[in-house]
Short mmCIF file of C-alpha atoms and ligand atoms in Angstrom, two decimals:
data_model
loop_
_atom_site.label_atom_id
_atom_site.label_comp_id
_atom_site.label_asym_id
_atom_site.label_seq_id
_atom_site.Cartn_x
_atom_site.Cartn_y
_atom_site.Cartn_z
CA UNK A 1 125.90 114.20 114.44
CA UNK A 2 122.59 115.13 112.89
CA UNK A 3 124.47 115.90 109.73
CA UNK A 4 124.60 112.21 108.97
CA UNK A 5 120.81 111.92 109.17
CA UNK A 6 119.16 111.12 105.81
CA UNK A 7 116.17 113.24 106.79
CA UNK A 8 114.27 114.29 109.89
CA UNK A 9 111.29 112.02 109.37
CA UNK A 10 110.99 109.09 111.80
CA UNK A 11 111.53 105.76 109.95
CA UNK A 12 108.29 104.66 111.59
CA UNK A 13 105.55 106.93 112.78
CA UNK A 14 103.53 104.05 114.14
CA UNK A 15 104.66 100.79 115.72
CA UNK A 16 102.01 98.04 115.83
CA UNK A 17 102.82 95.68 118.68
CA UNK A 18 101.38 92.21 118.28
CA UNK A 19 101.68 89.73 121.11
CA UNK A 20 101.63 86.17 119.80
CA UNK A 21 101.35 82.72 121.28
CA UNK A 22 100.63 79.95 118.90
CA UNK A 23 99.44 82.18 115.99
CA UNK A 24 101.52 80.77 113.12
CA UNK A 25 98.51 80.59 110.77
CA UNK A 26 97.62 84.25 111.31
CA UNK A 27 100.83 86.34 110.97
CA UNK A 28 101.09 86.47 107.19
CA UNK A 29 97.43 87.38 106.73
CA UNK A 30 97.75 90.10 109.42
CA UNK A 31 100.82 91.69 107.74
CA UNK A 32 99.02 91.63 104.43
CA UNK A 33 96.00 93.42 105.99
CA UNK A 34 98.14 95.96 107.81
CA UNK A 35 99.86 96.74 104.53
CA UNK A 36 96.49 97.57 102.93
CA UNK A 37 95.04 99.40 105.93
CA UNK A 38 98.05 101.56 106.67
CA UNK A 39 98.90 102.72 103.12
CA UNK A 40 100.46 106.21 103.30
CA UNK A 41 101.57 105.80 106.93
CA UNK A 42 105.15 104.93 107.91
CA UNK A 43 104.45 101.88 110.02
CA UNK A 44 106.27 98.91 111.49
CA UNK A 45 104.99 95.69 113.08
CA UNK A 46 106.66 94.26 116.18
CA UNK A 47 105.60 90.73 116.91
CA UNK A 48 106.38 89.61 120.45
CA UNK A 49 106.40 85.85 120.62
CA UNK A 50 106.84 83.79 123.77
CA UNK A 51 108.59 80.91 122.05
CA UNK A 52 105.36 79.43 120.67
CA UNK A 53 105.78 75.69 120.07
CA UNK A 54 104.02 75.93 116.69
CA UNK A 55 106.81 77.97 115.11
CA UNK A 56 105.15 81.40 115.10
CA UNK A 57 108.44 83.17 115.53
CA UNK A 58 109.93 81.40 112.53
CA UNK A 59 106.95 82.42 110.42
CA UNK A 60 107.32 86.05 111.52
CA UNK A 61 111.13 86.02 110.87
CA UNK A 62 110.55 84.59 107.41
CA UNK A 63 108.49 87.67 106.61
CA UNK A 64 110.86 89.98 108.48
CA UNK A 65 113.79 88.71 106.36
CA UNK A 66 112.11 90.24 103.30
CA UNK A 67 110.18 93.17 104.78
CA UNK A 68 112.14 95.63 106.93
CA UNK A 69 108.86 96.91 108.45
CA UNK A 70 108.38 93.62 110.27
CA UNK A 71 110.27 92.52 113.36
CA UNK A 72 110.10 89.61 115.74
CA UNK A 73 110.92 90.05 119.42
CA UNK A 74 111.40 86.49 120.61
CA UNK A 75 111.13 86.04 124.37
CA UNK A 76 112.48 82.97 126.16
CA UNK A 77 111.52 81.62 129.57
CA UNK A 78 108.50 83.89 130.07
CA UNK A 79 104.79 83.83 129.29
CA UNK A 80 102.17 86.48 129.45
CA UNK A 81 100.14 88.78 127.27
CA UNK A 82 100.56 92.07 129.22
CA UNK A 83 104.32 91.59 129.67
CA UNK A 84 104.81 90.86 125.96
CA UNK A 85 102.96 94.05 125.10
CA UNK A 86 105.04 96.12 127.50
CA UNK A 87 108.35 94.81 126.16
CA UNK A 88 107.21 95.28 122.55
CA UNK A 89 106.20 98.87 123.14
CA UNK A 90 109.41 99.58 125.03
CA UNK A 91 111.44 98.34 122.02
CA UNK A 92 109.81 100.94 119.73
CA UNK A 93 111.25 104.26 118.74
CA UNK A 94 108.13 105.49 116.92
CA UNK A 95 106.15 108.44 118.35
CA UNK A 96 102.93 106.37 118.34
CA UNK A 97 102.38 102.74 119.32
CA UNK A 98 99.34 100.45 118.85
CA UNK A 99 98.66 97.06 120.47
CA UNK A 100 96.49 94.54 118.69
CA UNK A 101 95.85 90.80 118.67
CA UNK A 102 97.35 88.57 116.04
CA UNK A 103 94.19 86.60 115.35
CA UNK A 104 92.43 89.23 113.24
CA UNK A 105 89.63 89.70 115.78
CA UNK A 106 90.72 93.40 116.02
CA UNK A 107 89.74 95.36 112.96
CA UNK A 108 92.96 96.88 111.47
CA UNK A 109 90.85 99.19 109.31
CA UNK A 110 90.22 101.57 112.24
CA UNK A 111 93.97 102.11 112.84
CA UNK A 112 94.20 105.28 110.64
CA UNK A 113 91.26 106.87 112.46
CA UNK A 114 92.85 106.11 115.80
CA UNK A 115 96.18 107.57 114.71
CA UNK A 116 94.43 110.75 113.56
CA UNK A 117 92.96 111.30 117.01
CA UNK A 118 96.52 111.22 118.44
CA UNK A 119 98.30 113.31 115.79
CA UNK A 120 95.73 116.11 116.00
CA UNK A 121 96.41 116.36 119.71
CA UNK A 122 92.93 115.35 120.73
CA UNK A 123 94.09 112.54 123.05
CA UNK A 124 97.10 110.71 124.49
CA UNK A 125 95.47 107.33 124.14
CA UNK A 126 92.73 105.99 121.83
CA UNK A 127 90.97 102.90 123.04
CA UNK A 128 89.15 100.75 120.48
CA UNK A 129 85.79 99.75 121.93
CA UNK A 130 83.07 97.27 121.24
CA UNK A 131 80.56 98.88 123.61
CA UNK A 132 79.55 102.22 122.07
CA UNK A 133 77.44 102.89 119.04
CA UNK A 134 79.24 101.74 115.93
CA UNK A 135 81.02 98.98 117.74
CA UNK A 136 79.99 95.35 118.37
CA UNK A 137 81.22 92.21 120.12
CA UNK A 138 79.77 89.61 117.74
CA UNK A 139 82.99 87.67 117.62
CA UNK A 140 82.81 86.66 121.29
CA UNK A 141 81.51 83.09 121.35
CA UNK A 142 79.01 81.75 123.90
CA UNK A 143 79.91 82.27 127.56
CA UNK A 144 82.84 84.60 126.72
CA UNK A 145 80.32 87.36 125.89
CA UNK A 146 78.72 87.05 129.31
CA UNK A 147 82.02 86.91 131.08
CA UNK A 148 83.29 89.99 129.20
CA UNK A 149 80.16 91.99 130.05
CA UNK A 150 80.26 90.90 133.71
CA UNK A 151 83.93 91.82 133.99
CA UNK A 152 83.20 95.17 132.36
CA UNK A 153 80.39 95.95 134.77
CA UNK A 154 82.53 94.84 137.81
CA UNK A 155 85.37 97.08 136.60
CA UNK A 156 83.10 100.09 136.24
CA UNK A 157 81.78 99.49 139.77
CA UNK A 158 85.08 98.82 141.52
CA UNK A 159 87.62 101.09 139.83
CA UNK A 160 86.66 104.33 138.24
CA UNK A 161 87.65 104.31 134.61
CA UNK A 162 86.61 106.39 131.59
CA UNK A 163 86.94 103.27 129.34
CA UNK A 164 83.63 101.94 127.95
CA UNK A 165 85.43 98.65 127.08
CA UNK A 166 88.17 98.27 129.73
CA UNK A 167 88.65 94.59 128.71
CA UNK A 168 89.82 95.64 125.24
CA UNK A 169 93.26 94.62 124.17
CA UNK A 170 93.24 97.04 121.24
CA UNK A 171 94.46 100.58 121.62
CA UNK A 172 96.99 103.19 120.40
CA UNK A 173 98.92 105.79 122.39
CA UNK A 174 101.74 108.29 122.42
CA UNK A 175 104.98 106.37 123.19
CA UNK A 176 106.41 109.05 125.49
CA UNK A 177 103.34 108.69 127.73
CA UNK A 178 103.83 104.93 127.86
CA UNK A 179 107.49 105.17 128.69
CA UNK A 180 106.60 107.35 131.75
CA UNK A 181 104.31 104.77 133.35
CA UNK A 182 105.91 101.55 132.14
CA UNK A 183 107.81 100.84 135.39
CA UNK A 184 104.55 100.80 137.29
CA UNK A 185 102.65 98.36 135.00
CA UNK A 186 102.04 94.73 135.90
CA UNK A 187 103.27 92.13 133.41
CA UNK A 188 100.77 89.53 134.62
CA UNK A 189 97.44 88.85 133.00
CA UNK A 190 95.63 90.06 129.91
CA UNK A 191 94.39 93.55 130.85
CA UNK A 192 97.14 95.87 129.74
CA UNK A 193 94.79 98.67 128.65
CA UNK A 194 92.99 98.88 131.99
CA UNK A 195 96.26 98.77 133.84
CA UNK A 196 97.64 101.70 131.75
CA UNK A 197 94.50 103.79 132.29
CA UNK A 198 94.32 103.06 136.01
CA UNK A 199 98.00 103.62 136.57
CA UNK A 200 98.19 106.90 134.58
CA UNK A 201 95.06 108.24 136.15
CA UNK A 202 93.30 111.45 135.03
CA UNK A 203 96.39 113.01 133.42
CA UNK A 204 96.04 110.66 130.47
CA UNK A 205 93.57 112.04 127.95
CA UNK A 206 91.57 109.17 126.49
CA UNK A 207 89.51 109.01 123.32
CA UNK A 208 87.58 105.99 122.00
CA UNK A 209 87.14 104.39 118.61
CA UNK A 210 84.24 102.02 117.97
CA UNK A 211 84.98 98.77 116.11
CA UNK A 212 83.44 95.35 115.52
CA UNK A 213 85.21 92.54 117.27
CA UNK A 214 85.41 89.77 114.63
CA UNK A 215 85.92 86.04 114.61
CA UNK A 216 89.29 84.43 115.09
CA UNK A 217 90.99 83.66 111.72
CA UNK A 218 93.02 80.64 112.77
CA UNK A 219 94.06 78.77 115.97
CA UNK A 220 92.35 79.13 119.37
CA UNK A 221 91.92 81.52 122.26
CA UNK A 222 94.36 81.39 125.13
CA UNK A 223 91.93 82.77 127.70
CA UNK A 224 91.51 80.53 130.75
CA UNK A 225 90.53 80.53 134.47
CA UNK A 226 94.03 81.56 135.53
CA UNK A 227 93.72 84.73 133.51
CA UNK A 228 90.27 85.37 135.11
CA UNK A 229 91.79 85.11 138.59
CA UNK A 230 94.72 87.41 137.63
CA UNK A 231 92.20 89.93 136.43
CA UNK A 232 90.35 89.92 139.74
CA UNK A 233 93.77 90.42 141.43
CA UNK A 234 94.48 93.41 139.25
CA UNK A 235 91.08 94.98 140.14
CA UNK A 236 91.73 94.36 143.82
CA UNK A 237 95.21 95.79 143.68
CA UNK A 238 93.98 98.93 141.91
CA UNK A 239 91.20 99.31 144.50
CA UNK A 240 93.72 99.50 147.33
CA UNK A 241 95.95 101.88 145.29
CA UNK A 242 98.52 99.09 144.89
CA UNK A 243 99.14 99.07 148.65
CA UNK A 244 98.24 95.45 149.23
CA UNK A 245 99.50 92.45 147.36
CA UNK A 246 96.57 90.81 145.48
CA UNK A 247 97.75 87.45 146.78
CA UNK A 248 97.21 88.57 150.35
CA UNK A 249 93.74 89.85 149.51
CA UNK A 250 92.80 86.50 148.05
CA UNK A 251 94.26 84.75 151.17
CA UNK A 252 92.18 87.04 153.43
CA UNK A 253 89.02 86.44 151.42
CA UNK A 254 89.59 82.67 151.64
CA UNK A 255 90.16 83.02 155.38
CA UNK A 256 86.84 84.84 155.74
CA UNK A 257 85.04 82.22 153.73
CA UNK A 258 86.72 79.66 156.05
CA UNK A 259 85.11 81.31 159.07
CA UNK A 260 81.65 80.86 157.51
CA UNK A 261 82.46 77.23 156.50
CA UNK A 262 83.49 76.60 160.07
CA UNK A 263 80.32 78.03 161.56
CA UNK A 264 78.17 76.21 159.00
CA UNK A 265 79.89 72.84 159.75
CA UNK A 266 79.60 73.40 163.50
CA UNK A 267 75.94 74.35 163.32
CA UNK A 268 75.23 71.34 161.19
CA UNK A 269 77.01 68.95 163.60
CA UNK A 270 75.27 70.47 166.62
CA UNK A 271 71.87 69.76 165.07
CA UNK A 272 72.64 66.06 165.37
CA UNK A 273 74.47 66.00 168.68
CA UNK A 274 72.95 66.30 172.14
CA UNK A 275 74.04 69.52 173.93
CA UNK A 276 77.01 68.24 175.99
CA UNK A 277 80.27 70.15 176.51
CA UNK A 278 82.46 67.20 175.42
CA UNK A 279 80.47 66.74 172.24
CA UNK A 280 80.70 70.46 171.59
CA UNK A 281 84.48 70.29 171.76
CA UNK A 282 84.52 67.32 169.35
CA UNK A 283 82.25 69.22 166.99
CA UNK A 284 84.46 72.31 167.20
CA UNK A 285 87.50 70.18 166.33
CA UNK A 286 85.75 68.62 163.39
CA UNK A 287 84.51 71.97 162.11
CA UNK A 288 88.07 73.39 162.40
CA UNK A 289 89.34 70.54 160.31
CA UNK A 290 86.58 71.08 157.69
CA UNK A 291 87.47 74.80 157.49
CA UNK A 292 91.16 73.96 157.20
CA UNK A 293 90.49 71.60 154.23
CA UNK A 294 88.29 74.22 152.59
CA UNK A 295 90.89 76.99 153.12
CA UNK A 296 93.61 74.81 151.66
CA UNK A 297 91.64 73.81 148.60
CA UNK A 298 90.38 77.41 147.93
CA UNK A 299 93.85 78.81 148.36
CA UNK A 300 95.24 76.16 145.99
CA UNK A 301 92.62 77.03 143.38
CA UNK A 302 92.58 80.80 143.83
CA UNK A 303 95.39 82.45 145.80
CA UNK A 304 98.14 80.27 144.50
CA UNK A 305 96.49 79.15 141.22
CA UNK A 306 99.66 79.86 139.30
CA UNK A 307 101.54 77.42 141.54
CA UNK A 308 98.70 74.93 142.09
CA UNK A 309 99.71 71.67 143.83
CA UNK A 310 98.52 68.36 142.48
CA UNK A 311 98.59 64.68 143.51
CA UNK A 312 101.10 63.76 146.19
CA UNK A 313 102.48 67.28 146.59
CA UNK A 314 98.95 68.38 147.36
CA UNK A 315 98.77 65.95 150.32
CA UNK A 316 102.25 67.03 151.54
CA UNK A 317 101.24 70.67 151.12
CA UNK A 318 98.08 70.11 153.18
CA UNK A 319 99.95 68.50 156.09
CA UNK A 320 102.37 71.52 156.06
CA UNK A 321 99.51 73.93 155.81
CA UNK A 322 97.93 72.31 158.89
CA UNK A 323 101.19 72.51 160.88
CA UNK A 324 101.64 76.16 159.95
CA UNK A 325 98.09 76.85 160.95
CA UNK A 326 98.55 75.15 164.40
CA UNK A 327 101.63 77.19 165.14
CA UNK A 328 99.61 80.19 163.98
CA UNK A 329 96.96 79.46 166.61
CA UNK A 330 99.51 79.20 169.37
CA UNK A 331 101.14 82.50 168.34
CA UNK A 332 97.70 84.06 168.14
CA UNK A 333 96.68 82.93 171.63
CA UNK A 334 100.12 83.88 173.05
CA UNK A 335 100.06 87.43 171.66
CA UNK A 336 96.40 88.02 172.57
CA UNK A 337 96.99 86.74 176.13
CA UNK A 338 100.07 88.96 176.59
CA UNK A 339 98.30 92.04 175.24
CA UNK A 340 95.28 91.38 177.46
CA UNK A 341 97.63 91.23 180.48
CA UNK A 342 99.13 94.52 179.54
CA UNK A 343 95.76 96.25 178.86
CA UNK A 344 92.53 94.36 179.32
CA UNK A 345 90.67 95.45 176.17
CA UNK A 346 89.27 92.13 175.00
CA UNK A 347 88.47 93.04 171.36
CA UNK A 348 91.85 94.78 170.66
CA UNK A 349 93.76 91.82 172.15
CA UNK A 350 91.59 89.35 170.26
CA UNK A 351 91.87 91.19 166.90
CA UNK A 352 95.61 91.61 167.28
CA UNK A 353 96.01 87.89 167.82
CA UNK A 354 93.84 87.06 164.82
CA UNK A 355 95.64 89.52 162.49
CA UNK A 356 98.93 88.17 163.72
CA UNK A 357 98.08 84.59 162.87
CA UNK A 358 96.64 85.53 159.48
CA UNK A 359 99.89 87.28 158.55
CA UNK A 360 101.94 84.34 159.87
CA UNK A 361 99.85 81.83 157.92
CA UNK A 362 100.13 83.90 154.80
CA UNK A 363 103.84 84.43 154.95
CA UNK A 364 104.63 80.78 155.80
CA UNK A 365 102.16 79.31 153.34
CA UNK A 366 103.57 81.52 150.57
CA UNK A 367 107.13 80.57 151.43
CA UNK A 368 106.84 76.92 152.25
CA UNK A 369 103.57 75.40 150.96
CA UNK A 370 103.30 76.98 147.57
CA UNK A 371 106.84 78.39 147.42
CA UNK A 372 105.80 81.53 145.66
CA UNK A 373 108.57 84.11 145.99
N1 GDD B 401 103.41 86.79 123.70
C1 GDD B 401 102.22 86.33 124.18
N2 GDD B 401 102.28 85.63 125.36
N3 GDD B 401 101.09 86.53 123.57
C2 GDD B 401 99.96 86.01 124.04
C3 GDD B 401 99.93 85.25 125.22
C4 GDD B 401 101.17 85.07 125.93
O1 GDD B 401 101.30 84.48 127.01
N4 GDD B 401 98.66 84.90 125.49
C5 GDD B 401 97.92 85.33 124.45
N5 GDD B 401 98.74 86.03 123.58
C6 GDD B 401 98.34 86.70 122.33
C7 GDD B 401 97.53 85.80 121.40
O2 GDD B 401 98.42 85.10 120.57
C8 GDD B 401 96.75 86.85 120.67
O3 GDD B 401 97.43 87.42 119.62
C9 GDD B 401 96.41 87.82 121.72
O4 GDD B 401 97.42 87.73 122.68
C10 GDD B 401 95.04 87.67 122.33
O5 GDD B 401 94.92 86.33 122.77
P1 GDD B 401 93.64 85.43 122.53
O6 GDD B 401 93.87 84.10 123.04
O7 GDD B 401 93.14 85.60 121.08
O8 GDD B 401 92.59 86.17 123.49
P2 GDD B 401 91.03 86.36 123.38
O9 GDD B 401 90.58 86.55 121.95
O10 GDD B 401 90.37 85.29 124.13
O11 GDD B 401 90.92 87.74 124.16
C11 GDD B 401 91.14 88.93 123.49
O12 GDD B 401 89.95 89.60 123.41
C12 GDD B 401 89.49 89.99 124.65
C13 GDD B 401 88.22 90.68 124.43
O13 GDD B 401 87.24 89.94 125.05
C14 GDD B 401 92.19 89.80 124.12
O14 GDD B 401 92.49 90.95 123.34
C15 GDD B 401 91.79 90.28 125.42
O15 GDD B 401 92.78 91.24 125.93
C16 GDD B 401 90.49 90.94 125.29
O16 GDD B 401 89.99 91.29 126.53
MN1 MN B 402 91.49 86.40 120.20
#
C-alpha cells in the first residue's frame, strides 16, 4: 500500500489546536500570524468551536475553504475548553501538537523554539510559561493577575507539579504521549495542561518555554466563577488520586462548614436565652434549620454550581433537601443505635451513623434535588 504514498514526509509535522468560543474577530489575524511564525514548518491549524453564536465557525470555514492547512472541528451540544482541546488533539495525525488560545494572548513566535525542544528529544511536552525569567503576565488585567498567582501557589502546595505556570493553556507535546493518557483526562474546566501533567506523572519529560502573555486582540474572556470552582474540583480530585468524586468532596466540605454554622447559631441563641432545657431544645431546632439553609445555599453555589437552582425551583429544591435530610437523620440514628446494641463502642457507632447519613444525603440530593447524573 505504501507504494501509493507520494512521499514519506507527514503532511503536517505540527498541529496547532485552537479552542474557540466567540472569537470571530480573532481567527483571521491568528492564521496570518501563524503563517509568518511557522514559515518552513509543515503545520496545520485545527480550530475547535463549540457552535459560537457569533459565527466563529463560519469565519474559520471561510479560511479553510481556501487554505488546506486550516480546519474547523465544529462541536454541537457541548461546551468546555478542556474537552475542546482534547477532541482537537485526538483528531490530529501529526507527530506534534500544540494548544493555544485564539485571542492572540499566547505569543505564536515561540512555537518554533518549543517544537525544537521536542524534535531534539529533550522533552515530551513543552509548557509555555509566564513565570520564569524571560516570561511575563502583563496581559492579565486587574484581579485576574492575583487569582492566577493564588491558583498557581495553591497548585504547587496541593499537587506536586514541575510546572512553573500550571494555569497555562499554551503548550506543545508529542501526540503519541497524548493519545496514551487521553482516556483519563477530564473534559471539564480550563486546566488541560495541569490535568495532562498530573495524569501522566513523572514519566512525562517536561521542558518550559518563557513567553509574554499579551493583551486580548478582540472579544472578551470566558473565565468565570464556574470555571474557578471546577478548577478547585480538579485539584481535589488529583489530591485523592482520582479516588473520590470532586462533587462529594465539595458536599463534605459544605457539611463541615454546616456544623460550625450550627454551633455558632446555637451559641448565639443561648447567649440571649435563660438556661432551660425546653429553650435549649428550641434553640437546637432553630440552629439546625439555620445550618440546613446554609448547607442548601452553599451546595447550590458550589457543589452543584453547574446545575444551580433559581427562583421557584430553588424553593422546591430546599423543601426536598430538608425532607431528604430528615430521613437521613432517622437512618443515622437507626444505624447508630443498632450498631451500639451489637457492640457498645460509642464513637464507632456514632461515626458510622454520621457517615451513613452524609452518603445518603449526597446520593439523594444529587439524584433528586439537583438531578446531576
Ligand atoms: N471550544 C471552546 N469551548 N473554546 C473555549 C471555551 C469553550 O467552552 N471557553 C473558552 N474557550 C476558548 C476561547 O475562545 C479562547 O480561545 C481560549 O479558550 C481561552 O479562553 P479565554 O476566555 O481567552 O480565557 P482567558 O484568557 O481568561 O484564560 C486563558 O489564560 C489563562 C491564563 O491566565 C486560558 O488560556 C487559560 O487556560 C489560562 O489559564
Ligand atoms: Mn484569553
